[in-house]
Coordinates of C-alpha atoms in Angstrom, one line a residue:
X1 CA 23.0 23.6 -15.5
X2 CA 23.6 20.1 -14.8
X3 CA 21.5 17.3 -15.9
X4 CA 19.1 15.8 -14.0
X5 CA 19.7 11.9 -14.0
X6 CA 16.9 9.3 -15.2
X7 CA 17.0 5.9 -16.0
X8 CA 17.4 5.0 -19.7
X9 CA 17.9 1.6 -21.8
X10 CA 19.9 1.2 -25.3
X11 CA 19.5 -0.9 -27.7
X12 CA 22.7 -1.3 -29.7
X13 CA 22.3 -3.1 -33.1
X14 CA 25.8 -4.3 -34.4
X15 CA 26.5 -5.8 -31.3
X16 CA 28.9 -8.1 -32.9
X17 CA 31.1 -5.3 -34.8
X18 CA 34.1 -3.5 -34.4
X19 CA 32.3 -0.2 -33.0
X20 CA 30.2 -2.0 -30.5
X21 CA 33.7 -3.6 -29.0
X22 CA 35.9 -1.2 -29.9
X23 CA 34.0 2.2 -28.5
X24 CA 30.4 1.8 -27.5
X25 CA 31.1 -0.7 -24.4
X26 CA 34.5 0.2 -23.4
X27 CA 33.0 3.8 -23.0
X28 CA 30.1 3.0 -21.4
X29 CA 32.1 1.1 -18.8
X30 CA 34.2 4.0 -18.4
X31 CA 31.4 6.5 -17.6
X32 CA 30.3 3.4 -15.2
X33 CA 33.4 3.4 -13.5
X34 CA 33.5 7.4 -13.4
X35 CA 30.0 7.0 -11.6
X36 CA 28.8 9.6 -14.5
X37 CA 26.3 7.1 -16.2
X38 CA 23.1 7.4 -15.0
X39 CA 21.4 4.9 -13.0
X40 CA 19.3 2.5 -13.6
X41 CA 20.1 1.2 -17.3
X42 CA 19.6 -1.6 -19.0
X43 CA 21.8 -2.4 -22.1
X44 CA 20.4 -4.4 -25.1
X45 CA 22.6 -5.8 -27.5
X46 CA 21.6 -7.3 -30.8
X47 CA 23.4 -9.3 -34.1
X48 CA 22.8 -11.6 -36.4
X49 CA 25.1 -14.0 -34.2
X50 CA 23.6 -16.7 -31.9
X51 CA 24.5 -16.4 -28.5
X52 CA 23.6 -15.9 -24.7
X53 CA 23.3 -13.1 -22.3
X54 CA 26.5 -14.6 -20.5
X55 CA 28.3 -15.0 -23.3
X56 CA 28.0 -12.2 -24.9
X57 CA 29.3 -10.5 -21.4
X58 CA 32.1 -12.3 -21.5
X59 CA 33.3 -11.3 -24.9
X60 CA 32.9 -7.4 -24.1
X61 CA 34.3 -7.8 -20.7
X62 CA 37.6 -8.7 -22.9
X63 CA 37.0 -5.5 -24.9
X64 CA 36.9 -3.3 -22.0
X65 CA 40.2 -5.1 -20.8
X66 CA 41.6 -4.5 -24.2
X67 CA 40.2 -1.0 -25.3
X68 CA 38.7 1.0 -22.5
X69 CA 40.6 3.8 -20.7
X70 CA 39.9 3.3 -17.6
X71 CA 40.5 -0.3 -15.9
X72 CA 38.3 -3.1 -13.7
X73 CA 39.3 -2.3 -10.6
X74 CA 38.2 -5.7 -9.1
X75 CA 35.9 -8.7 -10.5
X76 CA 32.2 -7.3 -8.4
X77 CA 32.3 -4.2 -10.1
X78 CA 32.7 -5.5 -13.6
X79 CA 30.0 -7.8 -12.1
X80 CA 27.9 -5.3 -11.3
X81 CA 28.4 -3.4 -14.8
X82 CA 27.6 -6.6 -16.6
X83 CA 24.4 -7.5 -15.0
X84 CA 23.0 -4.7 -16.6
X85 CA 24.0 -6.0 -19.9
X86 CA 21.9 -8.3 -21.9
X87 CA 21.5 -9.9 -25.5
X88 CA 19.0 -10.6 -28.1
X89 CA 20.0 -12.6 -31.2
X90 CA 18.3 -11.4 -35.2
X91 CA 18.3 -10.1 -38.0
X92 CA 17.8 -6.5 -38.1
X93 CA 16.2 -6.7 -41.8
X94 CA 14.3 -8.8 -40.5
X95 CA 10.5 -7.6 -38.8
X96 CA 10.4 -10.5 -36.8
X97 CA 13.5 -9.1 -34.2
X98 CA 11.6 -5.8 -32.9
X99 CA 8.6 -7.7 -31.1
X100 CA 11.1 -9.6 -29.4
X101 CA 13.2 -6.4 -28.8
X102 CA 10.2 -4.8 -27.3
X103 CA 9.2 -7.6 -25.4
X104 CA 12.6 -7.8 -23.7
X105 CA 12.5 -4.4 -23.0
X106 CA 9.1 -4.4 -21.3
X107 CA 10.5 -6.9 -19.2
X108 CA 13.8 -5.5 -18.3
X109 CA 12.3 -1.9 -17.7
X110 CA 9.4 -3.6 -15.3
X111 CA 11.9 -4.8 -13.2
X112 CA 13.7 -1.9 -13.1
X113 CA 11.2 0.4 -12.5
X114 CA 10.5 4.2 -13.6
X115 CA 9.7 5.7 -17.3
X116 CA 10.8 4.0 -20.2
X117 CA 13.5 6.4 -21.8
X118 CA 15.6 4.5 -24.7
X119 CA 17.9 5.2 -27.0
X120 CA 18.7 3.1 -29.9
X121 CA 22.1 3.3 -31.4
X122 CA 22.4 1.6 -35.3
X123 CA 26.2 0.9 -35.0
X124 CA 26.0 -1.0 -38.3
X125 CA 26.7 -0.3 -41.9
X126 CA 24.8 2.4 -43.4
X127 CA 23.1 0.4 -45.9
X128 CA 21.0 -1.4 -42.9
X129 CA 19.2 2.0 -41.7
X130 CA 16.5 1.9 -43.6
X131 CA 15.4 -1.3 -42.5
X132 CA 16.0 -0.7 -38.6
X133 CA 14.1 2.5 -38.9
X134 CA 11.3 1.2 -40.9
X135 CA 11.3 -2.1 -38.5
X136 CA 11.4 0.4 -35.2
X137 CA 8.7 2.5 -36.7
X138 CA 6.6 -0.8 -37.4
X139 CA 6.5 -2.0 -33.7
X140 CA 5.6 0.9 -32.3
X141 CA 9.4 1.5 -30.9
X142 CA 9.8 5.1 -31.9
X143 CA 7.5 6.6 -29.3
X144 CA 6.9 6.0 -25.1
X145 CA 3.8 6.4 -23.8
X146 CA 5.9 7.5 -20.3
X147 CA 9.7 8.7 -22.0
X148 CA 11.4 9.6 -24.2
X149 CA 13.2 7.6 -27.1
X150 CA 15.9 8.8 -29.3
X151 CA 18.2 7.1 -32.2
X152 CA 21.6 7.1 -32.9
X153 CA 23.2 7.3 -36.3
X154 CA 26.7 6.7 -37.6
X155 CA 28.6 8.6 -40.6
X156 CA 28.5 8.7 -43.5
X157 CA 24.9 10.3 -43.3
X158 CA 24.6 9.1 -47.4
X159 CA 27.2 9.4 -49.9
X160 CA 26.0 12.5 -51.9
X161 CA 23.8 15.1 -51.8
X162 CA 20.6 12.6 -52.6
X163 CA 21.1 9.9 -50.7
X164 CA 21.9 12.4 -47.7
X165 CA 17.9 13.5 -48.3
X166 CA 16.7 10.7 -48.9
X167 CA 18.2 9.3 -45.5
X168 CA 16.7 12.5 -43.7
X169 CA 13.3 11.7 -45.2
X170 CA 13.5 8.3 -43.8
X171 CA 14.8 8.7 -40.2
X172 CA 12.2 11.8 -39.9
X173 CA 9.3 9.5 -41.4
X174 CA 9.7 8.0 -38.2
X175 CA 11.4 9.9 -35.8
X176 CA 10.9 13.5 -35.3
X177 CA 14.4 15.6 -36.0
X178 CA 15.0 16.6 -31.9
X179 CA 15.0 12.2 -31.5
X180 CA 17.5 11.8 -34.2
X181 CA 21.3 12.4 -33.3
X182 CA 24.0 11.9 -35.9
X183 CA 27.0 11.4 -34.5
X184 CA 30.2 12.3 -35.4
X185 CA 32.9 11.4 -33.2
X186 CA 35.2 14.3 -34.0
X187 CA 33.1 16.6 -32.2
X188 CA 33.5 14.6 -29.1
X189 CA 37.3 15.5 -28.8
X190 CA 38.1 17.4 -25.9
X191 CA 40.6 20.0 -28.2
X192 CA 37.3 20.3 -30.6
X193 CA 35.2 21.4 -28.1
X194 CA 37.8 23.6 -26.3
X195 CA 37.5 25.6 -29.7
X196 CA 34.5 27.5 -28.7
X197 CA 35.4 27.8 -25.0
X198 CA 38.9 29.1 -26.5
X199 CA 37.4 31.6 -29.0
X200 CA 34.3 32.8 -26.5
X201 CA 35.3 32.8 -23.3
X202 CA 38.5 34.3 -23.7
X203 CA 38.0 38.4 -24.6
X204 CA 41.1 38.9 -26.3
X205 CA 40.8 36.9 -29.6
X206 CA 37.4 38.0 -30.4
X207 CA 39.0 42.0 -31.3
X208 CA 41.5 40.0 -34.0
X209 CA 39.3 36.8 -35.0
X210 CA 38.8 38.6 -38.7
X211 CA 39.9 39.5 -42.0
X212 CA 41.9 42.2 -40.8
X213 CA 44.3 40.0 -38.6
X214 CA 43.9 36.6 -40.5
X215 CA 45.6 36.0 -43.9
X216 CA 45.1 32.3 -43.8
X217 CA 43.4 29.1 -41.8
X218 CA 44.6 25.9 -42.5
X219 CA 42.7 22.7 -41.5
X220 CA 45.0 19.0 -41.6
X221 CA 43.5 15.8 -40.7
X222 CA 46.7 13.4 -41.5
X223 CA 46.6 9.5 -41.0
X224 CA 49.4 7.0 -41.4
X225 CA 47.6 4.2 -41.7
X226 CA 46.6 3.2 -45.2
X227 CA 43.5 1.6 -45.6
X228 CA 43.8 -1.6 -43.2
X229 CA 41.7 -4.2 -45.3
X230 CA 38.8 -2.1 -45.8
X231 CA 39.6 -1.7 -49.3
X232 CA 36.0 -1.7 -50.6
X233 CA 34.6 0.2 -48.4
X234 CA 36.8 3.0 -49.4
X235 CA 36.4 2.5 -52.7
X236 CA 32.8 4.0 -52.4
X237 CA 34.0 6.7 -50.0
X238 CA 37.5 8.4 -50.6
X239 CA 39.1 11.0 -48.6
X240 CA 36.4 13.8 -49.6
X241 CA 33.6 12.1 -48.5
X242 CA 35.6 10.2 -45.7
X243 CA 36.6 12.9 -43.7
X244 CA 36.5 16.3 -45.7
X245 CA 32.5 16.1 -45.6
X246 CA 31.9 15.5 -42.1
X247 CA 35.1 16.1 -39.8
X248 CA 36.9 19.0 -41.3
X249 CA 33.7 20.7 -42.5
X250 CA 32.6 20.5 -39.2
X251 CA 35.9 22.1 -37.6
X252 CA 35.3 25.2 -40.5
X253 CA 32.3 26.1 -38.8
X254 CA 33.4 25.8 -35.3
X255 CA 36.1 28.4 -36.1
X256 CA 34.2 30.5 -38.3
X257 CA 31.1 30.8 -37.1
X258 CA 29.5 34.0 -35.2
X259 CA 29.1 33.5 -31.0
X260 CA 25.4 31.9 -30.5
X261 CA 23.3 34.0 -28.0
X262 CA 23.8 30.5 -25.1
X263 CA 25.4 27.7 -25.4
X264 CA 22.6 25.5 -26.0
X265 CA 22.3 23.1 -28.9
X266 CA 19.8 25.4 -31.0
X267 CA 21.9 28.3 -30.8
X268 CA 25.3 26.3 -31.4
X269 CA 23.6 24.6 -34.3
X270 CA 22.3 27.4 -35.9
X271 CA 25.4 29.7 -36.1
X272 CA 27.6 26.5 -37.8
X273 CA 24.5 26.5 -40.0
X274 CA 24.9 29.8 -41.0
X275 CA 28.6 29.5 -42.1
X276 CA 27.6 26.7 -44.2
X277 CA 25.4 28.8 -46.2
X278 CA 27.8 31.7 -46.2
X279 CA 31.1 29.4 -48.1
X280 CA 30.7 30.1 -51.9
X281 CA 29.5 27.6 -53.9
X282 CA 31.8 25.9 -56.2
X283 CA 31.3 26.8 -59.6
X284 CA 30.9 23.2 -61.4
X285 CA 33.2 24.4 -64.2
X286 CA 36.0 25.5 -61.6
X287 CA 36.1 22.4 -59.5
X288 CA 40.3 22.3 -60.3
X289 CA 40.9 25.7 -59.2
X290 CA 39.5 25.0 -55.7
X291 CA 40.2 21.2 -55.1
X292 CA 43.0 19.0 -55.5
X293 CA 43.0 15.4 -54.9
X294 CA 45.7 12.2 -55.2
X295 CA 46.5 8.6 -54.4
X296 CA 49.5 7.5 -52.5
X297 CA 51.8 5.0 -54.3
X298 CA 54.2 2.7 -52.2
X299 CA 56.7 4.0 -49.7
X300 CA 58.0 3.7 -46.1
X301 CA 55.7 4.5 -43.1
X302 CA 58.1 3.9 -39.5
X303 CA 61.0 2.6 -41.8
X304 CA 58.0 -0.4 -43.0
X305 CA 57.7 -0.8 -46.3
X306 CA 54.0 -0.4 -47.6
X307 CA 51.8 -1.4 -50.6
X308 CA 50.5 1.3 -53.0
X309 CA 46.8 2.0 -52.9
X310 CA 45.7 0.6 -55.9
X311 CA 47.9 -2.9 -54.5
X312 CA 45.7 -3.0 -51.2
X313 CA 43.2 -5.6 -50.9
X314 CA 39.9 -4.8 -52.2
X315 CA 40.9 -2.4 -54.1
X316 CA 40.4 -1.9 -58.2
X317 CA 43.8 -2.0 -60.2
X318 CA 42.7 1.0 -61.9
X319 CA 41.1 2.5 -59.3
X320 CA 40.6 6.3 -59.6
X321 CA 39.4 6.8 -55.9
X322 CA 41.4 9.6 -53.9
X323 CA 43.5 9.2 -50.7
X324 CA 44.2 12.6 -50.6
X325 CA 41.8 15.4 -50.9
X326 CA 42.7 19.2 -50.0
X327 CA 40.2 22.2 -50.8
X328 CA 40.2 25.9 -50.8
X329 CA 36.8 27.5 -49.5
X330 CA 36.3 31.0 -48.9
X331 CA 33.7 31.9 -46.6
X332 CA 31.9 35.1 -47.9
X333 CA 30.6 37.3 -45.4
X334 CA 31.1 40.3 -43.2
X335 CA 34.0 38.6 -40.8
X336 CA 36.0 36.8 -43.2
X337 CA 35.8 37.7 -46.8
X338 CA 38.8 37.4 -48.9
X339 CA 39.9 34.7 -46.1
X340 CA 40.8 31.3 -47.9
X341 CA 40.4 28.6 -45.6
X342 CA 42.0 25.7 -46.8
X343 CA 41.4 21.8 -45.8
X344 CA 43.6 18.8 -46.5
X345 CA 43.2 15.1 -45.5
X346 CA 45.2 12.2 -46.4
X347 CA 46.2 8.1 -45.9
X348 CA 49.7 6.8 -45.9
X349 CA 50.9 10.6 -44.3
X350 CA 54.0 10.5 -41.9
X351 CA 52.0 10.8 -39.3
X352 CA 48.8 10.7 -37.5
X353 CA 48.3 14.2 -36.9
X354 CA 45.2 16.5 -37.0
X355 CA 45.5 20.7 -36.3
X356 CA 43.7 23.8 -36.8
X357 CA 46.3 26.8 -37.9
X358 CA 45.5 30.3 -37.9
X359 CA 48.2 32.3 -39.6
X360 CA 47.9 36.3 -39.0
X361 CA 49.0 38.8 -41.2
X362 CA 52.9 40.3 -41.2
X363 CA 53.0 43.9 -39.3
X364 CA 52.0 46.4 -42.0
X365 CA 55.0 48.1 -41.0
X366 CA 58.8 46.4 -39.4
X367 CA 60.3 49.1 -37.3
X368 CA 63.3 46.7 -36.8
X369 CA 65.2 47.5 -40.0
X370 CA 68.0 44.9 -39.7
X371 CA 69.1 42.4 -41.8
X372 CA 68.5 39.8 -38.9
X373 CA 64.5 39.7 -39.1
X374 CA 64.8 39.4 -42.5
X375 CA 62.6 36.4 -43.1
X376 CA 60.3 36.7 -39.9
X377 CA 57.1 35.0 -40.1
X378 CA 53.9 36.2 -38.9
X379 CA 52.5 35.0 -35.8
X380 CA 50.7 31.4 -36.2
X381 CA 48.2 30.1 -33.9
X382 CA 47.7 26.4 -33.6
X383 CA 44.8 24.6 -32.1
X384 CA 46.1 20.5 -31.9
X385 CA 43.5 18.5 -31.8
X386 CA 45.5 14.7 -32.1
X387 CA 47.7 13.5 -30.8
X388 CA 49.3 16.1 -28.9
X389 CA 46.4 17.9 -27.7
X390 CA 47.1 21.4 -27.3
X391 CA 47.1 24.9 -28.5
X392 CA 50.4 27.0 -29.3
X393 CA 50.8 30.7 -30.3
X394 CA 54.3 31.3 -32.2
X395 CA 55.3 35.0 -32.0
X396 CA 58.2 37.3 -32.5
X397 CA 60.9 37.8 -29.6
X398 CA 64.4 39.3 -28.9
X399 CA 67.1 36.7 -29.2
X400 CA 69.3 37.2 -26.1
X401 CA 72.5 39.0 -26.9
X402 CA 73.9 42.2 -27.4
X403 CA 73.0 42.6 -31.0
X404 CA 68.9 43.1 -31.5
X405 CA 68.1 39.8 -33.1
X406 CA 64.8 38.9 -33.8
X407 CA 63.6 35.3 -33.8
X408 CA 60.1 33.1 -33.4
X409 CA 59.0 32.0 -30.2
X410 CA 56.4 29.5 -29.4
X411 CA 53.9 29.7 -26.2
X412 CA 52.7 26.3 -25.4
X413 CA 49.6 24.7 -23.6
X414 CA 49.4 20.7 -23.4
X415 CA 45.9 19.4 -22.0
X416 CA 48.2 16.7 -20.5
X417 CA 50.8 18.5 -18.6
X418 CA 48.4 21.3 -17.5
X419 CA 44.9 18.8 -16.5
X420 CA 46.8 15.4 -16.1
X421 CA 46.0 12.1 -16.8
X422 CA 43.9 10.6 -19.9
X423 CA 40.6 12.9 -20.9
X424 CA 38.0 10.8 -22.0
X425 CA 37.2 9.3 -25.2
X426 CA 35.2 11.4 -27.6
X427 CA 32.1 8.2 -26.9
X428 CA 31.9 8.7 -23.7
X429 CA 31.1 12.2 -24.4
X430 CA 29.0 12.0 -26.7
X431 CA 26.9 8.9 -25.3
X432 CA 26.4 11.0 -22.4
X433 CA 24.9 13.6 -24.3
X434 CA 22.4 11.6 -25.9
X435 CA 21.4 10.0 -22.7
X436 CA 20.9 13.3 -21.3
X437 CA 19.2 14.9 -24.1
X438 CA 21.6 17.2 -25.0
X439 CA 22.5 17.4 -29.4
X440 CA 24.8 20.3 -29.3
X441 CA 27.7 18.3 -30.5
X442 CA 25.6 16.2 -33.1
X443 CA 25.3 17.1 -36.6
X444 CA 21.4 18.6 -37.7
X445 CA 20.1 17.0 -40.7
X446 CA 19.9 20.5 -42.8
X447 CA 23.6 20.7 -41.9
X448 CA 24.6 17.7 -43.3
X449 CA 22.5 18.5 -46.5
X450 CA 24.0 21.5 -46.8
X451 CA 27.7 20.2 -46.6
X452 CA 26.9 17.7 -49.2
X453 CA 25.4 20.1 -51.5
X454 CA 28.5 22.2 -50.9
X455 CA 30.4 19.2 -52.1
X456 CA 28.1 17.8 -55.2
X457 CA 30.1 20.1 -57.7
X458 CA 33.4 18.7 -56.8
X459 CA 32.0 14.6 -56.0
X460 CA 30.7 15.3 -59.7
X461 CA 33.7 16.4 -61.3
X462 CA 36.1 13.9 -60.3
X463 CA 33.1 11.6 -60.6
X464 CA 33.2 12.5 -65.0
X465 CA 36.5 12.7 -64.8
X466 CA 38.5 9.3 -64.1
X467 CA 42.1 10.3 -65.0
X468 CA 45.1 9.0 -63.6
X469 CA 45.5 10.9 -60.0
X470 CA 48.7 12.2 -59.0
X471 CA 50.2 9.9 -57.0
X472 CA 52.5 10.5 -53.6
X473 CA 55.0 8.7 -51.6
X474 CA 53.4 6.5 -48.9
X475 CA 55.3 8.6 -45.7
X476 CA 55.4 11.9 -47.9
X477 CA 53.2 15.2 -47.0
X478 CA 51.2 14.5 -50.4
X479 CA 51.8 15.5 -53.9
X480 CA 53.8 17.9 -55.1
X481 CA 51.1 19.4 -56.7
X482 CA 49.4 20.5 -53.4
X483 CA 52.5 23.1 -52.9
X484 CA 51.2 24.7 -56.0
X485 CA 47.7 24.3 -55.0
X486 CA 47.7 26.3 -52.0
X487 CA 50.9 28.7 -53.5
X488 CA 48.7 30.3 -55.7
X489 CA 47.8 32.6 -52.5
X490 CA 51.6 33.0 -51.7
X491 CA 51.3 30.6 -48.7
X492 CA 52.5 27.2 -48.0
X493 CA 51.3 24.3 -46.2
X494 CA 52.4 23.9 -42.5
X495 CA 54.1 20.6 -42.2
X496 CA 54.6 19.4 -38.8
X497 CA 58.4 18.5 -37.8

């Protein structure tokens, strides 16, 4: 059912960051220049930086140049976009911004005309939530008398299992849960949300989506990049926390999880919640047997020659924090006991690369008894999520010639051949979505409790435990250790070519 549109204003605090430039404007525009954003908005942008309403137009018309996918066409229609966008320089610790906020806002949506619907969007570091919350609480910005208002968070939604609740307690002292939207931009992917089309609107992989077809399911978010000057910033994060936490957790669920009675968010929501309380916990005393992590040393990336972690900038020289993190869940109910589902994430990788791999069990019984399928994998499955979006199914086939010669063939789907052109960015999605109300694809706040307290065990372990890490070659698949790691179940990790 499509949405009905209404006009809306957002308030973006951060305005001066890499996020604001970088995503939230260049995707705005694009919806803008799709003709899919709604009509009338008003865009308030807000830093600690001093500077004017044309000014500030000027700098994000050169991000949109730069960064957003689809292009000015000619200089009125930028014109038009930009008159819609507007500044307000502060301090968002400070209580003395919101009465100005509200005052502009009351101004701009007189002008406008029709309810006040807003949406404020904390694109800033985590640490200053508290205080934009409190603040927005304070001058009476959380409710309209004649709309609706809902807020925007970024990840990381706390950094363990307590500061996680304690975050929860202060967004919903506020805001109630259905105006709080935690984003994670993952979910906005086009191949991530094919997933559930893939799996529910398509009758023949429901019959084999099991434990009696499935031997393995193996989840890779890989990144070349090392950390690019954010050094202490990932010294309080690492890859489990980084991406392990919120990304690939979230993808476990997706394919895991039972079909909701509609597509609608509380359905969708409740169904990823479910798999989340069916993975076992990790026994605190076990944490090595179910997760591995390791820190890449120097190497090659693209024939360049890179630093080690520990020689990055910002970063400890005895730092114990993990760029690679890989974990073995099993998710203990009806559908897939006895499946393990392993996830793996790493820096400094040979590639940018992120997949989803089913792997189904070997016939019970090869009718072709000649030496020449000796060897034969089972059929594989492969959802690509970046950068080759896609999805692949690798089975058995004759090779031609007159001897019966059995070899794998791979059936393949590119978005990009089959739909053409560039599918939007996961923002534009996802901004869309909060405009019109809709939080399917936004994490609930008991779901990111719950993935924390999955993780607690392990965060606390390697937390007690400050031993050298195993170290791997920058451009390498990871440590050698993580062959063994996932071995131990006969299997091995699926390295892409």
């Amino acid at each position: 059912m499509p949405f009905a549109d209404e006009p809306f204003s957002l308030v973006i605090f951060g305005a001066s960051g890499d996020l604001t430039r970088r995503k939230l404007i260049p995707a705005l525009w694009s919806l803008y220049a799709a003709r899919t954003l709604p009509e009338p908005f008003t865009i308030i942008a807000t830093a600690r930086t001093e500077m004017t309403d044309e000014v500030f137009r000027g700098e994000m018309r050169g991000a949109v140049v730069e960064f957003a996918r689809l292009k000015i066409p000619s200089p009125p229609v930028w014109e038009r976009f930009a008159s819609h966008l507007h500044y307000v320089a502060g301090d968002p610790n400070g209580a003395a911004l919101y009465p100005r906020l509200r005052q502009r806002l009351d101004q701009l949506e007189r002008a406008r005309g029709g309810p006040t619907n807003r949406v404020f969007y904390c694109a800033t570091p985590p640490s200053l939530y508290d205080d934009i919350v409190g603040h927005l609480g304070e001058a009476k910005l959380a409710r309209a008398p004649d709309g609706w208002t809902r807020i925007v968070v970024e990840k990381p939604f706390g950094h363990d299992l307590e500061s996680a609740r304690a975050l929860n307690r202060q967004l919903t002292s506020v805001f109630d849960e259905q105006q709080i939207y935690r984003i994670d931009h993952y979910l906005g992917k086009e191949t991530v949300q094919n997933i559930l089309v893939f799996r529910f609107a398509n009758g023949i992989f429901e019959p084999v989506w099991n434990r009696n077809h499935v031997a393995e399911i193996q989840m890779t978010v890989a990144e070349a990049i090392g950390v690019e000057g954010r050094g202490s910033y990932y010294e309080e994060a690492g890859a489990l926390r980084d991406m392990i936490q919120n990304h690939l957790l979230q993808l476990l669920c997706l394919i895991a999880m039972e079909p909701p009675v509609t597509f609608d968010a509380a359905p969708v929501r409740d169904e990823k919640n479910k798999v989340l309380q069916a993975l076992r916990p990790i026994d605190p005393a076990k944490v090595d047997e179910v997760a591995l992590r390791a820190q890449y040393a120097g190497g090659y990336i693209g024939g360049r020659a890179v630093p080690g972690y520990r020689q990055e900038k910002g970063v400890r020289p005895d730092s114990t924090t993990e760029t690679y993190a890989a974990l073995r869940l099993q998710v203990d109910n009806w559908r897939w006991a006895g499946v393990p589902f392993y996830l793996r994430t790493g820096k400094r990788l040979p590639k940018r690369w992120s997949e989803i791999v089913i792997r189904f069990h070997r016939t019970p019984h090869m009718i072709f008894r000649r030496r020449s399928d000796s060897g034969l994998v089972a059929d594989v499955l492969v959802i690509r999520i970046q950068p080759d979006e896609g999805i692949s199914l690798t089975v058995a086939a004759k090779e031609p010639g007159p001897e019966l010669r059995l070899g794998p063939v791979t059936l393949d789907f590119k978005y990009n051949e089959v739909f053409g052109g560039e599918p939007p960015e996961a923002y534009e999605r996802l901004l869309l979505d909060v405009i019109h109300g809709d939080p399917t694809l936004y994490a609930r706040g008991d779901w990111v409790e719950g993935a924390w307290e999955l993780l607690q065990p392990v965060i606390d372990a390697w937390s007690r435990t400050p031993a050298a890490l195993p170290t791997y070659e920058a451009g390498s698949w990871g440590p050698a250790e993580a062959d063994a790691f996932i071995g131990r179940d006969g299997g091995a990790w699926r390295q892409e070519s």
